[in-house]
């Protein structure tokens, strides 16, 4: 599904279907200025609601002799979502140990030793190694990807497995229904509650939280 | 979507190690790229260097507005430089950038308007006489591609200059359409009726063949589109309104070029080519050979064209969100990336190599800016949630009891002061001066309450931490021994001053690690820094919620439901909770 088809599905399943996609019309009933904004919010929420195992991936850290540190964003890596850094020595997988930047700064940052990386530190977007890399060790980073922002209507929600894609419009619609009901009538709390239960149900049904984040991972 | 993996940083490294600062266009392109991408430190470093190394006017007042290949000084590049300084001032609040760009504009404005009504237009002074001797003291006319309305627009006191530029550019577009029958490009040259201009063409006419002799270079067209697109985006960014005259031009340009240009599979770009024979042959067959697309035979210029076209397209996309423009830009950038070498460079081989590379850097930076948000963007998105106009001076009276800007600044700093967020972590190096042991933290932009530690690396590369002690204790030490100079071992903070003991006897490259807050100079256009996407989201909800509460209307209910109970829980409390998580995670890692 691409961005446009998801939006259309949202429109077809909701009261917004009666309206145009122009911001003004939507604003009459909804506190978002347009359907794109709504979708962006929903996908972002979906993305950060838990560690989705299908977002786990391994990215090569391309060696560049001139660099003593690397910006993770250059590799499409969110620095908050790094799980491990490793490389292979022959068939043996060697993991580098992560230490805090504070500790790294005190113990290693000024040293000029080069060789196989033993420890690494991540400070904001920058990853640093000790010893400094002196050749391409084939470093790999296992991390969880962010679901990318959809910039264009034709952008595919390619990272989200298909089984999760269709629930998104339902999810959005259920939440929206709750809001509309709340807005429309004073005495409709029960309806709101029912709608909110629907949201919860959808959450449970589709966005189950069985995949628990590793203890070292924090999401912000 | 494209994968910009590694391209930008390696390319920047390559450029930095190969560029000559006399290549002023390339240098300014890099500066603009740094600004677009929000790399403030790099931008500051480069801008400071340029300001202190004669990137300012040195010529006499009679000639400063001209294009001179010999001096490397052009008003167009100066205007771009002024634009970069203006943006840097918005980002940093550093007054010296403001005074520098103000001086440039004042100078250019004066000299562009000597006894005529053409302020804001960059007139052309290069001319060879009959014996091919350069006659520099001569202004003839105006090149559409040298017009740079964005800076005139941002500097509000020169807004008429911006209007004048736009008027001329529209005339250029109309003239091209009138002569060629195609609404695509711009007639390059307008012969201004200037007092010095006695020999060149008829005054007040548009020409395809101007005095520079390179009008057939289609780069004129792309420069002009870039200039317009930048103005178009800036106006939309600040006012939330499109300039419809400019939109018409940009729409037509991209509509035509997308429909008529192929996406190549090799090192070749979809750039239209205007053969000189077409231009000089007369009006009837200008661009008659539309199928004559630009290809590799024209050398390295095609990269430059493609990169500049990409920047213009992204700027347009930022405003109009048109998928076809976006797809087209992605295809161009993808082709560029696929031709990057392992050293970061591209396959550019001619004398224009670095200029072309710098345009490429600017294009990547602009693309990356699509997914990053500034505080200014965040506040505007929060306002969008509430159907409030974009943040501006009028918000203060229509929606707030106090100045909307002050209010938003409060909210941003409110959340930033709750915890030590990692994205605010930074380091600042102390400048060594012989005998100096006292530093003003205000001048360094450091909050005295948010210092993490001080230290330096000794000659063996080992960390030497400077221990914090009380100010009274430090005074006690100094009273006992104030003249001893050696490596400092203690520091103390008193009010906004930092004191070292001992007084350093040489430059130890002492660094302060601290957590920054936004300074108090947030103004309606300020974009202090770029936030991680996830935090941008939190901040947006926080600001929106607080704004709704401030306004006291029923939108509060939306947020109570939407933010707290349903989708995202991205409330103020949520942000605090998350920051506490961060604290725990940080303390674990730091122990």
PDB file of C-alpha atoms in Angstrom, chain A:
ATOM      1  CA  UNK A   1       0.000   0.000   0.000  1.00  0.00           C
ATOM      2  CA  UNK A   2       1.190   3.457  -0.685  1.00  0.00           C
ATOM      3  CA  UNK A   3       0.419   6.615   1.181  1.00  0.00           C
ATOM      4  CA  UNK A   4      -2.405   7.600  -1.125  1.00  0.00           C
ATOM      5  CA  UNK A   5      -4.196   4.261  -0.915  1.00  0.00           C
ATOM      6  CA  UNK A   6      -4.061   4.293   2.880  1.00  0.00           C
ATOM      7  CA  UNK A   7      -5.476   7.774   2.927  1.00  0.00           C
ATOM      8  CA  UNK A   8      -8.254   6.774   0.593  1.00  0.00           C
ATOM      9  CA  UNK A   9      -9.067   3.816   2.775  1.00  0.00           C
ATOM     10  CA  UNK A  10      -9.281   6.062   5.794  1.00  0.00           C
ATOM     11  CA  UNK A  11     -11.604   8.361   3.908  1.00  0.00           C
ATOM     12  CA  UNK A  12     -13.805   5.561   2.679  1.00  0.00           C
ATOM     13  CA  UNK A  13     -14.241   4.103   6.130  1.00  0.00           C
ATOM     14  CA  UNK A  14     -14.905   7.247   8.025  1.00  0.00           C
ATOM     15  CA  UNK A  15     -17.055  10.304   8.107  1.00  0.00           C
ATOM     16  CA  UNK A  16     -14.242  12.029   6.324  1.00  0.00           C
ATOM     17  CA  UNK A  17     -15.344  10.162   3.246  1.00  0.00           C
ATOM     18  CA  UNK A  18     -18.222  12.569   2.999  1.00  0.00           C
ATOM     19  CA  UNK A  19     -15.822  15.429   2.819  1.00  0.00           C
ATOM     20  CA  UNK A  20     -13.129  16.524   0.520  1.00  0.00           C
ATOM     21  CA  UNK A  21      -9.519  16.152   1.512  1.00  0.00           C
ATOM     22  CA  UNK A  22      -9.105  19.858   1.791  1.00  0.00           C
ATOM     23  CA  UNK A  23      -7.839  21.009   5.128  1.00  0.00           C
ATOM     24  CA  UNK A  24     -10.721  23.369   5.744  1.00  0.00           C
ATOM     25  CA  UNK A  25     -13.348  20.696   5.437  1.00  0.00           C
ATOM     26  CA  UNK A  26     -11.552  18.330   7.693  1.00  0.00           C
ATOM     27  CA  UNK A  27     -11.069  20.991  10.272  1.00  0.00           C
ATOM     28  CA  UNK A  28     -14.813  21.290  10.668  1.00  0.00           C
ATOM     29  CA  UNK A  29     -14.923  17.964  12.378  1.00  0.00           C
ATOM     30  CA  UNK A  30     -11.415  17.096  13.233  1.00  0.00           C
ATOM     31  CA  UNK A  31      -8.490  18.794  14.891  1.00  0.00           C
ATOM     32  CA  UNK A  32      -6.022  17.916  12.179  1.00  0.00           C
ATOM     33  CA  UNK A  33      -5.530  20.121   9.242  1.00  0.00           C
ATOM     34  CA  UNK A  34      -5.508  17.364   6.670  1.00  0.00           C
ATOM     35  CA  UNK A  35      -5.587  13.666   6.113  1.00  0.00           C
ATOM     36  CA  UNK A  36      -1.844  13.518   5.531  1.00  0.00           C
ATOM     37  CA  UNK A  37      -1.197  14.934   8.926  1.00  0.00           C
ATOM     38  CA  UNK A  38      -3.517  12.405  10.460  1.00  0.00           C
ATOM     39  CA  UNK A  39      -1.799   9.539   8.721  1.00  0.00           C
ATOM     40  CA  UNK A  40       1.624  10.786   9.670  1.00  0.00           C
ATOM     41  CA  UNK A  41       0.603  10.923  13.297  1.00  0.00           C
ATOM     42  CA  UNK A  42      -0.826   7.452  13.163  1.00  0.00           C
ATOM     43  CA  UNK A  43       2.156   5.855  11.511  1.00  0.00           C
ATOM     44  CA  UNK A  44       4.532   7.599  13.840  1.00  0.00           C
ATOM     45  CA  UNK A  45       2.560   6.371  16.810  1.00  0.00           C
ATOM     46  CA  UNK A  46       2.432   2.917  15.383  1.00  0.00           C
ATOM     47  CA  UNK A  47       6.176   3.010  14.803  1.00  0.00           C
ATOM     48  CA  UNK A  48       7.100   4.023  18.308  1.00  0.00           C
ATOM     49  CA  UNK A  49       4.505   2.034  20.175  1.00  0.00           C
ATOM     50  CA  UNK A  50       6.876  -0.874  20.607  1.00  0.00           C
ATOM     51  CA  UNK A  51       9.916  -2.619  19.195  1.00  0.00           C
ATOM     52  CA  UNK A  52       8.579  -4.326  16.132  1.00  0.00           C
ATOM     53  CA  UNK A  53      10.676  -7.340  15.390  1.00  0.00           C
ATOM     54  CA  UNK A  54      10.280  -6.873  11.671  1.00  0.00           C
ATOM     55  CA  UNK A  55      12.109  -3.572  11.923  1.00  0.00           C
ATOM     56  CA  UNK A  56      15.279  -5.301  13.121  1.00  0.00           C
ATOM     57  CA  UNK A  57      17.970  -5.152  10.510  1.00  0.00           C
ATOM     58  CA  UNK A  58      21.718  -5.282  10.029  1.00  0.00           C
ATOM     59  CA  UNK A  59      23.533  -2.457   8.310  1.00  0.00           C
ATOM     60  CA  UNK A  60      27.153  -2.463   7.195  1.00  0.00           C
ATOM     61  CA  UNK A  61      29.287   0.336   8.542  1.00  0.00           C
ATOM     62  CA  UNK A  62      31.195   1.245   5.449  1.00  0.00           C
ATOM     63  CA  UNK A  63      34.826   1.878   6.338  1.00  0.00           C
ATOM     64  CA  UNK A  64      36.319   5.209   5.364  1.00  0.00           C
ATOM     65  CA  UNK A  65      39.913   5.711   6.368  1.00  0.00           C
ATOM     66  CA  UNK A  66      39.573   9.431   6.943  1.00  0.00           C
ATOM     67  CA  UNK A  67      36.918   9.073   9.611  1.00  0.00           C
ATOM     68  CA  UNK A  68      37.632   8.461  13.273  1.00  0.00           C
ATOM     69  CA  UNK A  69      33.968   8.565  14.149  1.00  0.00           C
ATOM     70  CA  UNK A  70      30.857   7.864  12.179  1.00  0.00           C
ATOM     71  CA  UNK A  71      27.452   9.486  12.070  1.00  0.00           C
ATOM     72  CA  UNK A  72      24.828   6.806  12.410  1.00  0.00           C
ATOM     73  CA  UNK A  73      22.249   8.811  10.548  1.00  0.00           C
ATOM     74  CA  UNK A  74      24.473   8.539   7.483  1.00  0.00           C
ATOM     75  CA  UNK A  75      23.640   4.854   7.492  1.00  0.00           C
ATOM     76  CA  UNK A  76      19.968   5.353   8.175  1.00  0.00           C
ATOM     77  CA  UNK A  77      20.408   4.266  11.779  1.00  0.00           C
ATOM     78  CA  UNK A  78      18.574   5.831  14.695  1.00  0.00           C
ATOM     79  CA  UNK A  79      21.111   6.142  17.490  1.00  0.00           C
ATOM     80  CA  UNK A  80      18.488   5.275  20.058  1.00  0.00           C
ATOM     81  CA  UNK A  81      17.808   1.964  18.404  1.00  0.00           C
ATOM     82  CA  UNK A  82      21.184   0.297  18.151  1.00  0.00           C
ATOM     83  CA  UNK A  83      21.210  -3.230  19.506  1.00  0.00           C
ATOM     84  CA  UNK A  84      24.757  -4.416  18.850  1.00  0.00           C
ATOM     85  CA  UNK A  85      27.912  -3.830  16.821  1.00  0.00           C
ATOM     86  CA  UNK A  86      29.822  -6.827  15.565  1.00  0.00           C
ATOM     87  CA  UNK A  87      32.106  -8.171  12.887  1.00  0.00           C
ATOM     88  CA  UNK A  88      33.438 -11.482  11.753  1.00  0.00           C
ATOM     89  CA  UNK A  89      36.996 -12.673  12.233  1.00  0.00           C
ATOM     90  CA  UNK A  90      36.966 -15.599   9.877  1.00  0.00           C
ATOM     91  CA  UNK A  91      33.893 -17.509  10.886  1.00  0.00           C
ATOM     92  CA  UNK A  92      33.940 -16.153  14.416  1.00  0.00           C
ATOM     93  CA  UNK A  93      31.489 -13.418  15.265  1.00  0.00           C
ATOM     94  CA  UNK A  94      33.080 -10.790  17.488  1.00  0.00           C
ATOM     95  CA  UNK A  95      30.943  -8.314  19.362  1.00  0.00           C
ATOM     96  CA  UNK A  96      32.245  -4.938  20.397  1.00  0.00           C
ATOM     97  CA  UNK A  97      31.286  -3.875  23.904  1.00  0.00           C
ATOM     98  CA  UNK A  98      29.254  -0.767  24.331  1.00  0.00           C
ATOM     99  CA  UNK A  99      30.258   1.669  27.047  1.00  0.00           C
ATOM    100  CA  UNK A 100      28.924   5.056  27.935  1.00  0.00           C
ATOM    101  CA  UNK A 101      30.341   8.063  26.183  1.00  0.00           C
ATOM    102  CA  UNK A 102      31.396   9.448  29.542  1.00  0.00           C
ATOM    103  CA  UNK A 103      33.462   6.378  30.245  1.00  0.00           C
ATOM    104  CA  UNK A 104      34.744   6.268  26.690  1.00  0.00           C
ATOM    105  CA  UNK A 105      35.832   9.869  26.915  1.00  0.00           C
ATOM    106  CA  UNK A 106      37.760   9.215  30.095  1.00  0.00           C
ATOM    107  CA  UNK A 107      39.429   6.017  29.056  1.00  0.00           C
ATOM    108  CA  UNK A 108      39.856   5.980  25.312  1.00  0.00           C
ATOM    109  CA  UNK A 109      38.855   9.088  23.412  1.00  0.00           C
ATOM    110  CA  UNK A 110      42.254  10.738  23.202  1.00  0.00           C
ATOM    111  CA  UNK A 111      44.248   7.612  22.485  1.00  0.00           C
ATOM    112  CA  UNK A 112      45.618   6.991  19.053  1.00  0.00           C
ATOM    113  CA  UNK A 113      45.765   3.179  19.132  1.00  0.00           C
ATOM    114  CA  UNK A 114      44.402   1.499  16.078  1.00  0.00           C
ATOM    115  CA  UNK A 115      43.218  -2.006  15.432  1.00  0.00           C
ATOM    116  CA  UNK A 116      40.213  -4.237  15.829  1.00  0.00           C
ATOM    117  CA  UNK A 117      37.452  -2.451  17.676  1.00  0.00           C
ATOM    118  CA  UNK A 118      36.946  -3.678  21.211  1.00  0.00           C
ATOM    119  CA  UNK A 119      34.608  -1.096  22.627  1.00  0.00           C
ATOM    120  CA  UNK A 120      32.371   1.534  21.180  1.00  0.00           C
ATOM    121  CA  UNK A 121      30.366   4.417  22.445  1.00  0.00           C
ATOM    122  CA  UNK A 122      27.398   6.271  21.048  1.00  0.00           C
ATOM    123  CA  UNK A 123      26.881   9.910  21.859  1.00  0.00           C
ATOM    124  CA  UNK A 124      23.953  11.476  20.102  1.00  0.00           C
ATOM    125  CA  UNK A 125      24.359  10.506  16.483  1.00  0.00           C
ATOM    126  CA  UNK A 126      28.074   9.714  16.642  1.00  0.00           C
ATOM    127  CA  UNK A 127      29.599   6.285  17.166  1.00  0.00           C
ATOM    128  CA  UNK A 128      33.251   6.058  18.220  1.00  0.00           C
ATOM    129  CA  UNK A 129      35.497   3.025  18.477  1.00  0.00           C
ATOM    130  CA  UNK A 130      38.501   2.012  20.486  1.00  0.00           C
ATOM    131  CA  UNK A 131      40.941   1.175  19.105  1.00  0.00           C
ATOM    132  CA  UNK A 132      40.324   3.378  16.118  1.00  0.00           C
ATOM    133  CA  UNK A 133      39.673   1.480  12.940  1.00  0.00           C
ATOM    134  CA  UNK A 134      42.733   1.079  10.745  1.00  0.00           C
ATOM    135  CA  UNK A 135      41.147  -1.023   8.039  1.00  0.00           C
ATOM    136  CA  UNK A 136      37.833  -2.382   6.986  1.00  0.00           C
ATOM    137  CA  UNK A 137      36.807  -4.998   9.536  1.00  0.00           C
ATOM    138  CA  UNK A 138      33.418  -5.441   7.975  1.00  0.00           C
ATOM    139  CA  UNK A 139      31.631  -3.870  10.919  1.00  0.00           C
ATOM    140  CA  UNK A 140      27.926  -4.462  11.110  1.00  0.00           C
ATOM    141  CA  UNK A 141      25.307  -2.791  13.240  1.00  0.00           C
ATOM    142  CA  UNK A 142      22.167  -4.588  14.291  1.00  0.00           C
ATOM    143  CA  UNK A 143      19.441  -2.078  14.951  1.00  0.00           C
ATOM    144  CA  UNK A 144      15.766  -1.352  14.718  1.00  0.00           C
ATOM    145  CA  UNK A 145      14.719   0.836  11.839  1.00  0.00           C
ATOM    146  CA  UNK A 146      12.364   3.728  12.112  1.00  0.00           C
ATOM    147  CA  UNK A 147       9.384   3.509   9.859  1.00  0.00           C
ATOM    148  CA  UNK A 148      10.255   6.231   7.393  1.00  0.00           C
ATOM    149  CA  UNK A 149       8.283   9.397   6.996  1.00  0.00           C
ATOM    150  CA  UNK A 150       6.102   9.177   3.925  1.00  0.00           C
ATOM    151  CA  UNK A 151       6.973  12.171   1.849  1.00  0.00           C
ATOM    152  CA  UNK A 152       5.211  11.424  -1.362  1.00  0.00           C
ATOM    153  CA  UNK A 153       1.749  10.090  -2.082  1.00  0.00           C
ATOM    154  CA  UNK A 154       3.326   7.260  -3.995  1.00  0.00           C
ATOM    155  CA  UNK A 155       5.680   6.274  -1.186  1.00  0.00           C
ATOM    156  CA  UNK A 156       5.041   2.694  -0.175  1.00  0.00           C
ATOM    157  CA  UNK A 157       4.573   1.767   3.448  1.00  0.00           C
ATOM    158  CA  UNK A 158       7.045  -0.871   2.579  1.00  0.00           C
ATOM    159  CA  UNK A 159       8.521  -1.491   5.981  1.00  0.00           C
ATOM    160  CA  UNK A 160       5.232  -2.443   7.547  1.00  0.00           C
ATOM    161  CA  UNK A 161       4.224  -6.029   6.821  1.00  0.00           C
ATOM    162  CA  UNK A 162       1.031  -6.271   4.842  1.00  0.00           C
ATOM    163  CA  UNK A 163      -0.869  -7.814   7.702  1.00  0.00           C
ATOM    164  CA  UNK A 164      -0.307  -4.614   9.653  1.00  0.00           C
ATOM    165  CA  UNK A 165      -1.019  -2.225   6.848  1.00  0.00           C
ATOM    166  CA  UNK A 166      -4.767  -2.629   6.582  1.00  0.00           C
ATOM    167  CA  UNK A 167      -5.401  -2.156  10.269  1.00  0.00           C
ATOM    168  CA  UNK A 168      -3.895   1.299  10.127  1.00  0.00           C
ATOM    169  CA  UNK A 169      -6.942   2.921   8.519  1.00  0.00           C
ATOM    170  CA  UNK A 170      -9.162   1.061  10.953  1.00  0.00           C
ATOM    171  CA  UNK A 171      -7.041   2.229  13.792  1.00  0.00           C
ATOM    172  CA  UNK A 172      -7.187   5.807  12.678  1.00  0.00           C
ATOM    173  CA  UNK A 173     -10.885   5.601  12.047  1.00  0.00           C
ATOM    174  CA  UNK A 174     -11.665   4.156  15.435  1.00  0.00           C
ATOM    175  CA  UNK A 175      -9.758   6.845  17.210  1.00  0.00           C
ATOM    176  CA  UNK A 176     -11.362   9.488  15.101  1.00  0.00           C
ATOM    177  CA  UNK A 177     -14.798   8.151  15.847  1.00  0.00           C
ATOM    178  CA  UNK A 178     -14.085   8.446  19.516  1.00  0.00           C
ATOM    179  CA  UNK A 179     -13.094  12.042  19.082  1.00  0.00           C
ATOM    180  CA  UNK A 180     -16.078  12.938  16.975  1.00  0.00           C
ATOM    181  CA  UNK A 181     -18.478  11.354  19.400  1.00  0.00           C
ATOM    182  CA  UNK A 182     -16.915  13.227  22.238  1.00  0.00           C
ATOM    183  CA  UNK A 183     -17.178  16.442  20.386  1.00  0.00           C
ATOM    184  CA  UNK A 184     -20.716  16.005  19.191  1.00  0.00           C
ATOM    185  CA  UNK A 185     -22.597  15.372  22.349  1.00  0.00           C
ATOM    186  CA  UNK A 186     -22.349  15.960  26.023  1.00  0.00           C
ATOM    187  CA  UNK A 187     -24.092  12.778  27.021  1.00  0.00           C
ATOM    188  CA  UNK A 188     -22.289  10.411  24.774  1.00  0.00           C
ATOM    189  CA  UNK A 189     -19.558   9.341  27.063  1.00  0.00           C
ATOM    190  CA  UNK A 190     -20.722   5.797  26.846  1.00  0.00           C
ATOM    191  CA  UNK A 191     -20.440   5.879  23.106  1.00  0.00           C
ATOM    192  CA  UNK A 192     -17.029   7.366  23.479  1.00  0.00           C
ATOM    193  CA  UNK A 193     -16.048   4.641  25.813  1.00  0.00           C
ATOM    194  CA  UNK A 194     -17.299   2.064  23.383  1.00  0.00           C
ATOM    195  CA  UNK A 195     -15.304   3.692  20.652  1.00  0.00           C
ATOM    196  CA  UNK A 196     -12.282   3.846  22.819  1.00  0.00           C
ATOM    197  CA  UNK A 197     -12.699   0.204  23.652  1.00  0.00           C
ATOM    198  CA  UNK A 198     -12.667  -0.423  19.968  1.00  0.00           C
ATOM    199  CA  UNK A 199      -9.356   1.312  19.759  1.00  0.00           C
ATOM    200  CA  UNK A 200      -8.007  -0.781  22.562  1.00  0.00           C
ATOM    201  CA  UNK A 201      -9.349  -3.880  20.922  1.00  0.00           C
ATOM    202  CA  UNK A 202      -7.668  -2.972  17.686  1.00  0.00           C
ATOM    203  CA  UNK A 203      -4.514  -2.322  19.585  1.00  0.00           C
ATOM    204  CA  UNK A 204      -4.698  -5.706  21.150  1.00  0.00           C
ATOM    205  CA  UNK A 205      -5.740  -7.430  18.008  1.00  0.00           C
ATOM    206  CA  UNK A 206      -3.323  -5.933  15.597  1.00  0.00           C
ATOM    207  CA  UNK A 207      -0.657  -4.166  17.517  1.00  0.00           C
ATOM    208  CA  UNK A 208       0.068  -6.882  20.032  1.00  0.00           C
ATOM    209  CA  UNK A 209       2.982  -6.173  22.263  1.00  0.00           C
ATOM    210  CA  UNK A 210       4.590  -9.533  22.501  1.00  0.00           C
ATOM    211  CA  UNK A 211       7.857  -8.268  21.180  1.00  0.00           C
ATOM    212  CA  UNK A 212       9.520  -6.758  24.169  1.00  0.00           C
ATOM    213  CA  UNK A 213      12.412  -4.428  23.731  1.00  0.00           C
ATOM    214  CA  UNK A 214      15.794  -5.645  24.890  1.00  0.00           C
ATOM    215  CA  UNK A 215      16.602  -4.117  28.220  1.00  0.00           C
ATOM    216  CA  UNK A 216      19.298  -1.877  26.873  1.00  0.00           C
ATOM    217  CA  UNK A 217      17.139  -0.341  24.226  1.00  0.00           C
ATOM    218  CA  UNK A 218      15.302   2.838  25.018  1.00  0.00           C
ATOM    219  CA  UNK A 219      12.935   4.640  22.742  1.00  0.00           C
ATOM    220  CA  UNK A 220      12.249   8.292  22.842  1.00  0.00           C
TER     221      UNK A 220
END
